mmCIF file of C-alpha atoms in Angstrom:
data_model
loop_
_atom_site.group_PDB
_atom_site.id
_atom_site.type_symbol
_atom_site.label_atom_id
_atom_site.label_comp_id
_atom_site.label_asym_id
_atom_site.label_seq_id
_atom_site.Cartn_x
_atom_site.Cartn_y
_atom_site.Cartn_z
ATOM 1 C CA MET F 1 81.152 75.126 116.496
ATOM 2 C CA VAL F 2 83.465 76.851 118.927
ATOM 3 C CA LEU F 3 81.695 79.844 120.326
ATOM 4 C CA PRO F 4 83.558 83.139 120.593
ATOM 5 C CA LYS F 5 84.682 84.660 123.841
ATOM 6 C CA ARG F 6 83.931 88.060 125.279
ATOM 7 C CA ILE F 7 85.589 90.167 127.922
ATOM 8 C CA THR F 8 83.741 90.524 131.216
ATOM 9 C CA VAL F 9 84.485 93.201 133.781
ATOM 10 C CA SER F 10 86.027 91.513 136.794
ATOM 11 C CA LEU F 11 88.134 92.533 139.756
ATOM 12 C CA ALA F 12 91.202 91.642 137.712
ATOM 13 C CA SER F 13 90.173 93.919 134.870
ATOM 14 C CA PHE F 14 89.394 96.723 137.323
ATOM 15 C CA LEU F 15 92.866 96.397 138.826
ATOM 16 C CA LEU F 16 94.310 96.307 135.328
ATOM 17 C CA MET F 17 92.665 99.597 134.416
ATOM 18 C CA ILE F 18 94.013 101.188 137.603
ATOM 19 C CA LEU F 19 97.501 99.910 136.780
ATOM 20 C CA LEU F 20 97.260 101.159 133.210
ATOM 21 C CA GLY F 21 95.509 104.390 134.068
ATOM 22 C CA GLY F 22 98.393 106.494 132.816
ATOM 23 C CA CYS F 23 99.034 104.406 129.728
ATOM 24 C CA PHE F 24 96.065 105.636 127.790
ATOM 25 C CA VAL F 25 96.062 109.293 128.779
ATOM 26 C CA GLY F 26 96.586 111.908 126.102
ATOM 27 C CA SER F 27 95.320 115.373 125.294
ATOM 28 C CA GLY F 28 92.005 114.975 123.548
ATOM 29 C CA ASP F 29 92.090 111.203 123.871
ATOM 30 C CA MET F 30 88.326 110.763 123.683
ATOM 31 C CA ARG F 31 86.409 107.511 123.344
ATOM 32 C CA ALA F 32 84.703 107.929 120.014
ATOM 33 C CA ALA F 33 85.371 110.088 117.002
ATOM 34 C CA GLY F 34 81.830 110.703 115.866
ATOM 35 C CA ALA F 35 81.427 109.753 112.244
ATOM 36 C CA GLN F 36 84.931 108.393 111.847
ATOM 37 C CA GLU F 37 86.623 105.146 112.730
ATOM 38 C CA ALA F 38 89.522 106.729 114.585
ATOM 39 C CA VAL F 39 89.242 107.203 118.318
ATOM 40 C CA THR F 40 91.552 110.114 119.054
ATOM 41 C CA THR F 41 91.333 113.473 117.363
ATOM 42 C CA THR F 42 93.897 115.699 119.015
ATOM 43 C CA SER F 43 96.736 117.566 117.393
ATOM 44 C CA ALA F 44 97.998 118.826 120.753
ATOM 45 C CA PRO F 45 101.151 117.279 122.251
ATOM 46 C CA ILE F 46 100.433 114.138 124.234
ATOM 47 C CA SER F 47 101.045 114.031 127.952
ATOM 48 C CA VAL F 48 101.797 110.557 129.191
ATOM 49 C CA SER F 49 101.978 109.301 132.748
ATOM 50 C CA GLN F 50 105.226 107.847 134.035
ATOM 51 C CA ALA F 51 103.418 104.852 135.565
ATOM 52 C CA ALA F 52 104.882 101.500 134.585
ATOM 53 C CA ILE F 53 102.646 99.493 132.285
ATOM 54 C CA LEU F 54 104.365 96.178 131.823
ATOM 55 C CA ILE F 55 101.416 93.830 131.536
ATOM 56 C CA GLU F 56 101.246 90.426 133.185
ATOM 57 C CA PRO F 57 98.779 87.855 131.854
ATOM 58 C CA ALA F 58 97.384 87.211 135.330
ATOM 59 C CA LEU F 59 95.952 90.724 135.346
ATOM 60 C CA ILE F 60 93.901 90.213 132.199
ATOM 61 C CA ALA F 61 90.152 89.988 132.701
ATOM 62 C CA SER F 62 88.472 86.604 132.748
ATOM 63 C CA THR F 63 86.512 85.422 129.722
ATOM 64 C CA THR F 64 83.133 83.775 129.392
ATOM 65 C CA ILE F 65 81.236 82.207 126.524
ATOM 66 C CA ALA F 66 79.060 84.633 124.594
ATOM 67 C CA GLN F 67 75.361 83.843 124.771
ATOM 68 C CA ALA F 68 74.256 85.129 121.376
ATOM 69 C CA GLN F 69 74.549 82.767 118.429
ATOM 70 C CA PRO F 70 76.250 84.403 115.438
ATOM 71 C CA THR F 71 74.346 85.088 112.256
ATOM 72 C CA VAL F 72 75.326 82.770 109.399
ATOM 73 C CA LEU F 73 76.799 84.705 106.504
ATOM 74 C CA THR F 74 76.182 84.051 102.839
ATOM 75 C CA ALA F 75 79.493 82.564 101.747
ATOM 76 C CA THR F 76 80.738 79.001 102.224
ATOM 77 C CA LEU F 77 82.217 78.837 105.728
ATOM 78 C CA LEU F 78 85.733 78.098 104.489
ATOM 79 C CA PRO F 79 86.116 79.310 100.910
ATOM 80 C CA PRO F 80 88.170 76.826 98.894
ATOM 81 C CA THR F 81 91.453 78.035 97.452
ATOM 82 C CA PRO F 82 90.291 79.153 94.020
ATOM 83 C CA ASP F 83 91.332 77.467 90.792
ATOM 84 C CA LEU F 84 92.667 80.443 88.881
ATOM 85 C CA THR F 85 93.106 78.607 85.602
ATOM 86 C CA GLY F 86 91.879 81.013 82.953
ATOM 87 C CA VAL F 87 90.968 83.660 85.533
ATOM 88 C CA PRO F 88 92.554 87.051 84.751
ATOM 89 C CA LEU F 89 94.537 88.324 87.721
ATOM 90 C CA HIS F 90 93.021 91.518 89.045
ATOM 91 C CA GLU F 91 95.112 94.021 91.025
ATOM 92 C CA LEU F 92 93.036 93.076 94.085
ATOM 93 C CA SER F 93 93.757 89.358 93.837
ATOM 94 C CA ILE F 94 95.912 87.753 96.491
ATOM 95 C CA ALA F 95 97.987 86.143 93.724
ATOM 96 C CA THR F 96 98.813 89.587 92.350
ATOM 97 C CA LEU F 97 99.820 90.831 95.804
ATOM 98 C CA ARG F 98 102.073 87.813 96.242
ATOM 99 C CA ASN F 99 103.689 88.152 92.831
ATOM 100 C CA ALA F 100 104.611 91.808 93.331
ATOM 101 C CA THR F 101 107.772 93.078 94.993
ATOM 102 C CA TYR F 102 107.840 95.560 97.849
ATOM 103 C CA PRO F 103 111.274 97.150 98.115
ATOM 104 C CA GLY F 104 110.330 99.831 100.613
ATOM 105 C CA SER F 105 113.133 102.285 101.325
ATOM 106 C CA GLU F 106 115.219 103.651 104.136
ATOM 107 C CA PHE F 107 113.174 105.789 106.504
ATOM 108 C CA VAL F 108 113.779 109.524 106.281
ATOM 109 C CA PHE F 109 113.309 111.238 109.645
ATOM 110 C CA GLU F 110 111.281 114.321 108.756
ATOM 111 C CA GLN F 111 110.325 115.710 112.172
ATOM 112 C CA THR F 112 111.074 115.055 115.829
ATOM 113 C CA LEU F 113 107.968 115.182 118.011
ATOM 114 C CA GLU F 114 107.482 115.438 121.752
ATOM 115 C CA ALA F 115 108.679 112.224 123.350
ATOM 116 C CA GLY F 116 106.489 109.756 125.173
ATOM 117 C CA SER F 117 107.300 108.571 128.674
ATOM 118 C CA ASN F 118 109.916 106.038 127.561
ATOM 119 C CA TYR F 119 110.156 106.382 123.802
ATOM 120 C CA ASN F 120 110.848 108.937 121.085
ATOM 121 C CA ARG F 121 108.291 109.962 118.457
ATOM 122 C CA TYR F 122 109.002 110.991 114.887
ATOM 123 C CA VAL F 123 107.362 111.715 111.584
ATOM 124 C CA VAL F 124 109.199 109.649 108.990
ATOM 125 C CA SER F 125 108.731 109.011 105.302
ATOM 126 C CA TYR F 126 109.324 106.065 102.982
ATOM 127 C CA LEU F 127 108.615 105.188 99.356
ATOM 128 C CA SER F 128 105.719 103.129 98.020
ATOM 129 C CA ASP F 129 105.126 102.917 94.262
ATOM 130 C CA SER F 130 107.374 105.999 93.978
ATOM 131 C CA ASN F 131 105.037 107.924 96.312
ATOM 132 C CA LYS F 132 106.454 109.605 99.394
ATOM 133 C CA ILE F 133 104.378 108.233 102.261
ATOM 134 C CA TYR F 134 104.532 109.732 105.732
ATOM 135 C CA ALA F 135 104.223 107.723 108.935
ATOM 136 C CA MET F 136 104.325 108.106 112.691
ATOM 137 C CA MET F 137 107.214 106.142 114.182
ATOM 138 C CA THR F 138 108.172 105.468 117.795
ATOM 139 C CA ILE F 139 111.513 104.147 119.065
ATOM 140 C CA PRO F 140 111.982 102.847 122.640
ATOM 141 C CA TRP F 141 114.494 104.368 125.030
ATOM 142 C CA GLU F 142 115.421 101.002 126.507
ATOM 143 C CA ALA F 143 118.670 99.374 125.428
ATOM 144 C CA ARG F 144 118.525 97.977 121.922
ATOM 145 C CA PRO F 145 118.202 94.179 122.008
ATOM 146 C CA ALA F 146 120.979 92.303 120.254
ATOM 147 C CA THR F 147 118.710 91.518 117.306
ATOM 148 C CA GLY F 148 116.912 94.871 117.293
ATOM 149 C CA TYR F 149 113.589 96.081 118.688
ATOM 150 C CA PRO F 150 110.358 94.230 117.914
ATOM 151 C CA VAL F 151 108.012 96.122 115.597
ATOM 152 C CA VAL F 152 104.262 96.701 115.303
ATOM 153 C CA ILE F 153 103.018 97.890 111.909
ATOM 154 C CA PHE F 154 99.897 99.880 112.835
ATOM 155 C CA ASN F 155 97.088 100.106 110.248
ATOM 156 C CA HIS F 156 94.497 102.792 110.979
ATOM 157 C CA GLY F 157 90.835 102.634 109.987
ATOM 158 C CA TYR F 158 89.003 104.875 107.571
ATOM 159 C CA ILE F 159 89.486 108.585 108.135
ATOM 160 C CA PRO F 160 88.522 111.044 105.380
ATOM 161 C CA PRO F 161 91.866 111.498 103.590
ATOM 162 C CA GLU F 162 91.571 115.278 103.515
ATOM 163 C CA GLN F 163 91.103 115.331 107.308
ATOM 164 C CA TYR F 164 93.904 112.916 108.124
ATOM 165 C CA ARG F 165 97.007 114.175 109.931
ATOM 166 C CA THR F 166 100.041 111.994 110.622
ATOM 167 C CA THR F 167 100.343 113.064 114.266
ATOM 168 C CA GLU F 168 96.653 112.681 115.122
ATOM 169 C CA ARG F 169 94.298 109.779 115.827
ATOM 170 C CA TYR F 170 94.919 106.538 117.715
ATOM 171 C CA VAL F 171 97.260 108.272 120.184
ATOM 172 C CA ALA F 172 96.496 105.896 123.070
ATOM 173 C CA TYR F 173 96.820 102.821 120.896
ATOM 174 C CA VAL F 174 100.257 103.692 119.573
ATOM 175 C CA ASP F 175 101.306 104.638 123.108
ATOM 176 C CA ALA F 176 100.289 101.251 124.524
ATOM 177 C CA PHE F 177 102.619 99.379 122.185
ATOM 178 C CA ALA F 178 105.418 101.966 122.229
ATOM 179 C CA ARG F 179 105.590 101.955 126.036
ATOM 180 C CA ASN F 180 106.008 98.201 126.003
ATOM 181 C CA GLY F 181 109.210 98.282 123.993
ATOM 182 C CA TYR F 182 108.016 98.213 120.379
ATOM 183 C CA ILE F 183 108.951 100.303 117.414
ATOM 184 C CA VAL F 184 105.521 101.347 116.118
ATOM 185 C CA ILE F 185 105.027 102.457 112.516
ATOM 186 C CA LYS F 186 101.651 103.993 111.612
ATOM 187 C CA SER F 187 101.506 104.675 107.885
ATOM 188 C CA ASP F 188 99.331 107.466 106.519
ATOM 189 C CA TYR F 189 98.543 105.526 103.289
ATOM 190 C CA ARG F 190 98.773 107.391 99.998
ATOM 191 C CA GLY F 191 96.602 110.443 99.491
ATOM 192 C CA HIS F 192 96.173 110.945 103.239
ATOM 193 C CA GLY F 193 97.402 114.148 104.836
ATOM 194 C CA SER F 194 100.644 115.198 103.153
ATOM 195 C CA SER F 195 101.408 111.780 101.676
ATOM 196 C CA GLU F 196 101.737 111.644 97.905
ATOM 197 C CA GLY F 197 99.486 109.674 95.578
ATOM 198 C CA ASP F 198 95.737 109.441 95.217
ATOM 199 C CA ALA F 199 93.413 108.181 97.919
ATOM 200 C CA SER F 200 91.291 105.277 96.742
ATOM 201 C CA SER F 201 88.595 102.887 97.839
ATOM 202 C CA ALA F 202 90.360 100.414 100.102
ATOM 203 C CA TYR F 203 88.104 97.613 98.886
ATOM 204 C CA GLY F 204 88.403 98.401 95.188
ATOM 205 C CA SER F 205 92.148 99.007 95.030
ATOM 206 C CA ALA F 206 95.259 97.323 96.389
ATOM 207 C CA ALA F 207 96.964 100.685 96.960
ATOM 208 C CA TYR F 208 96.741 100.847 100.756
ATOM 209 C CA VAL F 209 97.845 97.228 101.185
ATOM 210 C CA ILE F 210 100.818 97.983 98.926
ATOM 211 C CA ASP F 211 101.678 100.995 101.089
ATOM 212 C CA VAL F 212 101.618 98.825 104.207
ATOM 213 C CA LEU F 213 103.724 96.079 102.615
ATOM 214 C CA ASN F 214 106.283 98.720 101.651
ATOM 215 C CA ALA F 215 106.209 100.044 105.228
ATOM 216 C CA LEU F 216 106.879 96.472 106.342
ATOM 217 C CA ALA F 217 109.820 96.222 103.927
ATOM 218 C CA SER F 218 111.140 99.582 105.143
ATOM 219 C CA ALA F 219 110.953 98.383 108.751
ATOM 220 C CA ARG F 220 113.048 95.355 107.833
ATOM 221 C CA LEU F 221 115.681 97.704 106.417
ATOM 222 C CA TYR F 222 115.818 99.852 109.553
ATOM 223 C CA PRO F 223 118.989 98.890 111.463
ATOM 224 C CA ASP F 224 117.445 99.123 114.949
ATOM 225 C CA ALA F 225 114.444 96.933 114.072
ATOM 226 C CA ASP F 226 114.439 93.153 114.321
ATOM 227 C CA PRO F 227 113.274 91.974 110.868
ATOM 228 C CA ASN F 228 112.230 88.639 112.352
ATOM 229 C CA ARG F 229 109.975 90.101 115.061
ATOM 230 C CA ILE F 230 107.303 92.124 113.297
ATOM 231 C CA GLY F 231 103.587 92.026 114.089
ATOM 232 C CA MET F 232 100.667 93.926 112.600
ATOM 233 C CA TRP F 233 97.643 95.650 114.186
ATOM 234 C CA GLY F 234 94.612 96.965 112.322
ATOM 235 C CA HIS F 235 91.246 98.562 113.045
ATOM 236 C CA SER F 236 88.229 98.306 110.722
ATOM 237 C CA MET F 237 89.577 99.056 107.228
ATOM 238 C CA GLY F 238 93.009 98.558 108.778
ATOM 239 C CA GLY F 239 91.900 95.073 109.823
ATOM 240 C CA TYR F 240 91.067 94.292 106.200
ATOM 241 C CA ILE F 241 94.552 95.516 105.257
ATOM 242 C CA THR F 242 96.154 93.455 108.035
ATOM 243 C CA LEU F 243 94.529 90.175 106.991
ATOM 244 C CA ARG F 244 95.465 90.703 103.347
ATOM 245 C CA ALA F 245 99.038 91.579 104.289
ATOM 246 C CA MET F 246 99.330 88.437 106.418
ATOM 247 C CA VAL F 247 98.327 86.090 103.589
ATOM 248 C CA ALA F 248 100.572 87.985 101.161
ATOM 249 C CA ASP F 249 103.654 88.088 103.426
ATOM 250 C CA GLN F 250 103.996 84.974 105.524
ATOM 251 C CA ASP F 251 106.814 86.360 107.664
ATOM 252 C CA ILE F 252 104.473 88.577 109.712
ATOM 253 C CA LYS F 253 104.673 86.965 113.142
ATOM 254 C CA ALA F 254 101.195 87.792 114.460
ATOM 255 C CA GLY F 255 98.190 89.972 113.731
ATOM 256 C CA VAL F 256 95.640 91.735 115.927
ATOM 257 C CA ILE F 257 92.430 92.964 114.290
ATOM 258 C CA TRP F 258 89.799 95.181 115.909
ATOM 259 C CA ALA F 259 86.340 95.427 114.305
ATOM 260 C CA GLY F 260 87.854 94.269 111.054
ATOM 261 C CA VAL F 261 86.296 94.228 107.599
ATOM 262 C CA VAL F 262 87.422 90.613 107.344
ATOM 263 C CA ALA F 263 84.616 88.915 105.412
ATOM 264 C CA SER F 264 85.145 87.361 101.999
ATOM 265 C CA TYR F 265 84.430 89.501 98.960
ATOM 266 C CA ASP F 266 81.330 87.388 98.354
ATOM 267 C CA ASP F 267 80.039 88.332 101.810
ATOM 268 C CA LEU F 268 81.061 91.958 101.445
ATOM 269 C CA PHE F 269 79.195 92.131 98.158
ATOM 270 C CA GLN F 270 76.085 90.420 99.495
ATOM 271 C CA SER F 271 75.776 91.688 103.052
ATOM 272 C CA TRP F 272 77.868 94.753 103.849
ATOM 273 C CA PHE F 273 75.970 97.992 103.595
ATOM 274 C CA ARG F 274 77.292 100.448 106.118
ATOM 275 C CA ARG F 275 74.612 101.022 108.734
ATOM 276 C CA GLY F 276 76.447 103.370 111.048
ATOM 277 C CA THR F 277 77.517 106.981 110.874
ATOM 278 C CA SER F 278 80.945 106.424 109.333
ATOM 279 C CA PRO F 279 81.194 107.773 105.796
ATOM 280 C CA SER F 280 81.801 105.419 102.904
ATOM 281 C CA PRO F 281 85.521 104.851 102.237
ATOM 282 C CA THR F 282 84.985 105.424 98.511
ATOM 283 C CA PRO F 283 86.187 108.929 97.566
ATOM 284 C CA ASN F 284 83.484 111.270 96.341
ATOM 285 C CA GLY F 285 82.782 111.162 92.631
ATOM 286 C CA ARG F 286 84.066 107.630 92.118
ATOM 287 C CA THR F 287 82.045 104.582 91.227
ATOM 288 C CA SER F 288 81.724 102.119 94.103
ATOM 289 C CA TRP F 289 83.929 99.052 94.058
ATOM 290 C CA ARG F 290 80.852 96.809 93.826
ATOM 291 C CA THR F 291 79.657 98.527 90.666
ATOM 292 C CA GLN F 292 83.100 98.531 89.076
ATOM 293 C CA LEU F 293 83.744 94.847 89.711
ATOM 294 C CA VAL F 294 80.276 93.676 88.690
ATOM 295 C CA GLU F 295 80.437 95.631 85.442
ATOM 296 C CA GLN F 296 83.733 93.966 84.553
ATOM 297 C CA TYR F 297 83.468 90.483 86.059
ATOM 298 C CA GLY F 298 79.846 89.769 86.984
ATOM 299 C CA THR F 299 78.435 88.987 90.417
ATOM 300 C CA PRO F 300 79.842 86.373 92.800
ATOM 301 C CA ASP F 301 77.124 83.992 91.600
ATOM 302 C CA ASP F 302 78.135 84.604 87.986
ATOM 303 C CA ASN F 303 81.887 84.349 88.530
ATOM 304 C CA PRO F 304 82.704 82.699 91.877
ATOM 305 C CA ALA F 305 86.336 81.894 91.027
ATOM 306 C CA PHE F 306 87.120 85.539 90.340
ATOM 307 C CA TRP F 307 85.556 86.800 93.570
ATOM 308 C CA ALA F 308 87.249 84.043 95.569
ATOM 309 C CA SER F 309 90.586 85.107 94.083
ATOM 310 C CA LEU F 310 90.164 88.535 95.718
ATOM 311 C CA SER F 311 89.453 87.216 99.219
ATOM 312 C CA ALA F 312 92.117 86.742 101.856
ATOM 313 C CA ASN F 313 89.681 84.223 103.362
ATOM 314 C CA SER F 314 90.453 81.862 100.464
ATOM 315 C CA TYR F 315 94.085 81.634 101.582
ATOM 316 C CA LEU F 316 93.807 81.214 105.352
ATOM 317 C CA ALA F 317 95.583 77.854 105.223
ATOM 318 C CA ASP F 318 98.696 79.839 104.298
ATOM 319 C CA LEU F 319 98.681 81.919 107.488
ATOM 320 C CA THR F 320 101.845 81.258 109.453
ATOM 321 C CA GLY F 321 101.211 83.603 112.380
ATOM 322 C CA PRO F 322 98.430 83.585 114.997
ATOM 323 C CA VAL F 323 95.561 86.073 114.833
ATOM 324 C CA GLN F 324 93.688 87.795 117.669
ATOM 325 C CA LEU F 325 90.259 89.289 116.920
ATOM 326 C CA HIS F 326 88.258 91.879 118.900
ATOM 327 C CA HIS F 327 84.729 93.077 118.084
ATOM 328 C CA GLY F 328 81.844 94.850 119.790
ATOM 329 C CA THR F 329 78.448 93.208 119.371
ATOM 330 C CA SER F 330 76.725 96.579 118.856
ATOM 331 C CA ASP F 331 79.047 97.650 116.048
ATOM 332 C CA ASP F 332 76.882 99.540 113.542
ATOM 333 C CA ASP F 333 79.647 99.887 110.956
ATOM 334 C CA VAL F 334 81.087 96.396 110.584
ATOM 335 C CA PRO F 335 79.012 93.351 111.648
ATOM 336 C CA PHE F 336 80.629 91.398 114.464
ATOM 337 C CA GLN F 337 79.634 88.230 112.610
ATOM 338 C CA TYR F 338 82.539 88.917 110.251
ATOM 339 C CA SER F 339 84.972 88.259 113.098
ATOM 340 C CA VAL F 340 82.991 85.232 114.298
ATOM 341 C CA THR F 341 83.098 83.686 110.837
ATOM 342 C CA LEU F 342 86.796 84.474 110.362
ATOM 343 C CA GLU F 343 87.596 82.756 113.653
ATOM 344 C CA GLU F 344 85.784 79.633 112.450
ATOM 345 C CA GLN F 345 87.454 79.791 109.041
ATOM 346 C CA ILE F 346 90.956 80.055 110.525
ATOM 347 C CA GLN F 347 90.221 77.144 112.857
ATOM 348 C CA MET F 348 88.984 75.033 109.950
ATOM 349 C CA ALA F 349 92.139 75.933 108.014
ATOM 350 C CA GLY F 350 94.271 74.698 110.916
ATOM 351 C CA GLY F 351 95.458 78.124 112.045
ATOM 352 C CA SER F 352 95.774 79.718 115.479
ATOM 353 C CA VAL F 353 93.134 82.305 116.391
ATOM 354 C CA GLU F 354 91.332 83.775 119.375
ATOM 355 C CA LEU F 355 88.278 86.020 119.380
ATOM 356 C CA PHE F 356 87.006 88.426 122.032
ATOM 357 C CA LEU F 357 83.478 89.793 121.678
ATOM 358 C CA TYR F 358 82.392 92.756 123.801
ATOM 359 C CA ASN F 359 78.674 92.775 124.576
ATOM 360 C CA ASN F 360 76.926 96.021 123.607
ATOM 361 C CA ASP F 361 80.190 97.714 122.659
ATOM 362 C CA ASP F 362 80.614 99.772 119.506
ATOM 363 C CA HIS F 363 82.846 99.961 116.448
ATOM 364 C CA ASN F 364 85.678 101.523 118.468
ATOM 365 C CA ILE F 365 85.286 99.085 121.401
ATOM 366 C CA ALA F 366 85.102 102.309 123.392
ATOM 367 C CA THR F 367 83.772 100.864 126.653
ATOM 368 C CA ASN F 368 86.293 98.029 126.789
ATOM 369 C CA ARG F 369 89.173 99.755 125.062
ATOM 370 C CA ASP F 370 91.663 99.395 127.916
ATOM 371 C CA ASN F 371 90.954 95.682 128.319
ATOM 372 C CA ALA F 372 91.276 95.095 124.591
ATOM 373 C CA LEU F 373 94.539 97.045 124.408
ATOM 374 C CA ALA F 374 95.968 95.084 127.325
ATOM 375 C CA LEU F 375 95.083 91.805 125.629
ATOM 376 C CA SER F 376 96.629 93.047 122.396
ATOM 377 C CA VAL F 377 99.904 93.966 124.112
ATOM 378 C CA VAL F 378 100.125 90.598 125.864
ATOM 379 C CA PHE F 379 99.418 88.803 122.571
ATOM 380 C CA PHE F 380 102.230 90.655 120.804
ATOM 381 C CA ASN F 381 104.549 90.113 123.780
ATOM 382 C CA GLN F 382 103.990 86.382 123.484
ATOM 383 C CA HIS F 383 104.042 85.964 119.720
ATOM 384 C CA VAL F 384 106.240 88.836 118.502
ATOM 385 C CA LYS F 385 108.500 89.933 121.335
ATOM 386 C CA GLY F 386 108.816 86.362 122.537
ATOM 387 C CA ALA F 387 108.379 86.921 126.272
ATOM 388 C CA TYR F 388 106.140 88.915 128.579
ATOM 389 C CA GLY F 389 107.454 92.324 129.496
#
């Protein structure tokens, strides 16, 4: 078994943080967001340093082998692609996601926000299942490449929908990619903030994945975006969305997942009971996704083909883009073993993957955030943009 890697603080990483000191500065840009998965909570205008932040791989911190052996999860290490003969296709199934169409729409520029240091910021909207969905969008100031700017579709983690605001949360994260020449699109998801539609349980409904796939389609329609250079980033619930989107749409060039809910549905059913302070992403008054699915289809032991049909992990052989995983070993919301197992599953499926574990770090990778962001930017530069810088 290939053991995962973890970031260690070294002279190189210290120099990196000095170099990037201005990159991650924003009003209210705090490390943790209490009981929520998002890291930034400000609604005040961001103030960004003018310091250059083009990242060279030589400045990235060294890696060492993690000492702790991962816990073995309940499901088969590499779930077989399910035989769906006679299995009714549920809205959550990967087959259903693949069979659907995602037309997206042209972006409507709703509001111009204060600019970043080398990019413009907007609130835009697009259509998903006839719902008007709002998103944060950044556009670089640098000259438009001949084929258009590379794009990062940015999938946020769980935030109570009634508290969500398009211009808040993840300010430093969006800034890191925007300052390096990417169009960044951070979708609200339906039912969040002012976006139309009903919020749902991410794990019991395909709605948020559909919203992201329509954002992806909308990005491909945008004339200044390069439709062939689009990557996807996701945190926690957003990591779950990212993995599902990547097995549904094989033209996504690369994915980066932080603290992702990336276990199979069998494992989620058997082992995932949220231990931390984050609230459950099932809206109040609704039956949990476990209860709903068991009542209709039985448990994973009763109906393994059905549960396998829901899992992106069953389709990892179809991944066409590389995946980078980040996880703190003291994450109390999503077990880091989920990322360890996904790394092994992708390797067994013949895919390209790298994993960084951060000893004693939390669900937000708060202590090592700058290192993890730097690694994420370099990964996208290599696999999406096509060249460093």
